[in-house]
Amino acid sequence: MLSLDPVPTPQQLFRWLDSGHISREEFRTAMAVHTGELIQEMEQAHANPLVAKFNELMNRREAWKWSRKHGEMVIREILCALMDEERFSPARWLWNAAHPHIPLNCFFRTRGTPLLRFLEMSVHPQNVTVLVEHGGSETLSPTRERFHLRRTRQQSLQVERRELI
């Protein structure tokens, strides 16, 4: 049985299931944790719809700001590269960032906890540098990390290195 602490991202779980490293039951158990988190978020939004609507508007603004500046496809590429990064806690929400039918604002969390937002971004044809603020709680301040991404021969972005700020 795989360890559920920390819970692997859905993308990792799908890869492990396809390669035969975990059984269907282990996959269902791990995905149930992710499902529970989503249901908990929906219940919080239902309990306080004004705060949820405000957070949604702020997330839309964040997504619009970065996609207007660099293009939606580049932002999705960056999110997909971050999704594959080990020990990056927000990766659990980014597993379907490549799907264009899912609005870009769904991947940003500018208010509340946990947090995920971009602070700075420098985009060049072969490399990207992005400063990300993520995590945090009522007692802990969010973590800031700078990610250096480089384009591979397959023309996809991959994290080359990351540094804690």
C-alpha positions as a printed Julia matrix, in Angstrom:
165×3 Matrix{Float64}:
   0.0    0.0     0.0
   1.28   3.46   -0.83
   1.73   6.13    1.82
  -0.98   8.79    1.82
   1.13  11.33    3.7
   1.82  13.39    1.67
  -0.72  12.29   -0.9
   0.81  11.92   -4.37
  -0.61  14.18   -7.05
  -3.35  12.77   -9.28
  -0.91  12.85  -12.21
   1.54  10.65  -10.28
  -1.27   8.32   -9.26
  -2.37   7.91  -12.89
   1.22   7.14  -13.95
   1.63   4.61  -11.13
  -1.66   2.93  -12.01
  -0.77   2.73  -15.71
   2.68   1.27  -14.95
   1.27  -1.26  -12.48
   3.0    0.13   -9.35
  -0.32   0.43   -7.53
  -3.58  -1.46   -7.69
  -6.95  -0.01   -8.63
  -7.98  -0.1    -4.97
  -4.9    1.84   -3.87
  -5.59   4.32   -6.67
  -9.21   4.77   -5.53
  -8.13   5.23   -1.91
  -5.61   7.92   -2.79
  -7.99   9.71   -5.16
 -10.63   9.67   -2.42
  -8.36  11.98   -0.42
  -8.27  14.43   -3.32
 -12.02  14.14   -3.75
 -12.53  14.85   -0.06
 -10.45  18.03   -0.34
 -12.55  19.24   -3.28
 -15.8   18.5    -1.46
 -14.53  20.35    1.61
 -13.72  23.4    -0.56
 -17.2   23.28   -2.1
 -18.8   23.1     1.34
 -16.79  26.13    2.48
 -17.86  28.04   -0.63
 -21.48  27.09   -0.02
 -21.26  28.16    3.63
 -19.93  31.62    2.7
 -20.92  32.47   -0.89
 -19.83  36.14   -0.74
 -16.27  35.27    0.22
 -16.23  32.5    -2.4
 -17.42  34.89   -5.12
 -14.82  37.49   -4.1
 -12.06  34.84   -4.18
 -13.24  33.7    -7.61
 -13.12  37.26   -8.94
  -9.61  37.76   -7.56
  -8.48  34.46   -9.13
  -9.99  35.52  -12.47
  -8.14  38.82  -12.25
  -4.85  37.03  -11.52
  -5.3   34.61  -14.43
  -6.31  37.44  -16.78
  -3.3   39.56  -15.78
  -0.74  36.85  -16.53
  -2.45  35.46  -19.64
  -2.82  38.96  -21.11
   0.87  39.62  -20.55
   2.32  36.25  -21.67
  -0.51  34.3   -23.31
  -2.73  31.57  -21.93
  -0.76  28.75  -23.55
   2.5   29.86  -21.88
   0.76  30.07  -18.48
  -0.67  26.58  -18.97
   2.8   25.28  -19.96
   4.27  26.77  -16.78
   1.51  25.25  -14.64
   2.08  21.85  -16.29
   5.82  22.06  -15.62
   5.13  22.91  -11.97
   2.64  20.05  -11.79
   5.42  17.51  -12.41
   7.71  19.02   -9.77
   8.43  16.81   -6.76
   7.63  18.16   -3.3
   5.63  21.08   -4.7
   2.45  21.0    -2.64
   0.17  22.95   -5.06
   0.87  20.37   -7.78
  -2.18  18.45   -6.54
  -4.44  21.19   -7.98
  -2.59  21.55  -11.29
  -2.97  18.03  -12.67
  -5.41  19.08  -15.4
  -3.87  22.46  -16.31
  -3.18  21.3   -19.88
  -6.9   20.98  -20.6
  -8.0   24.18  -22.39
 -11.68  23.66  -21.52
 -10.92  24.23  -17.82
 -10.77  27.97  -17.05
  -7.31  29.22  -16.16
  -8.54  30.93  -13.0
  -9.28  27.53  -11.43
  -5.56  27.01  -10.86
  -4.85  30.24   -8.99
  -5.58  30.81   -5.3
  -4.88  34.43   -4.48
  -6.79  34.65   -1.21
  -7.23  32.38    1.79
  -5.26  29.26    2.44
  -3.65  27.45    0.77
  -2.25  30.04   -1.58
  -0.92  29.79   -5.13
  -0.02  32.88   -7.12
   2.69  34.22   -9.38
   4.58  37.28   -8.19
   7.09  37.79  -11.03
   7.59  36.19  -14.4
  10.2   36.49  -17.12
   9.41  34.61  -20.33
  11.94  34.0   -23.11
  11.68  31.56  -26.03
  13.86  28.88  -24.41
  13.51  29.6   -20.69
  11.11  30.98  -18.11
  11.73  32.29  -14.62
   8.76  32.55  -12.3
   8.49  33.58   -8.65
   5.68  31.62   -7.01
   4.09  32.17   -3.62
   2.35  29.09   -2.28
   1.14  27.32    0.82
   0.71  29.01    4.12
  -1.91  28.71    6.82
  -3.26  30.76    9.68
  -0.01  30.24   11.6
   2.56  29.84    8.8
   3.43  32.44    6.2
   3.43  31.37    2.53
   6.58  30.03    0.88
   8.21  31.91   -1.99
  10.14  29.95   -4.57
  11.81  30.96   -7.79
  11.54  28.35  -10.54
  13.85  28.3   -13.54
  12.26  26.39  -16.4
  13.94  25.4   -19.66
  12.44  24.15  -22.9
  13.37  20.56  -23.77
  14.0   19.1   -27.22
  10.34  18.07  -27.26
   9.52  21.8   -26.84
   7.93  21.35  -23.39
   8.94  23.3   -20.32
  10.7   21.48  -17.48
  11.9   22.75  -14.14
  15.66  23.14  -14.36
  16.14  24.36  -10.79
  14.26  25.97   -7.97
  15.37  28.13   -5.11
  13.7   29.14   -1.88
  13.41  32.89   -1.43
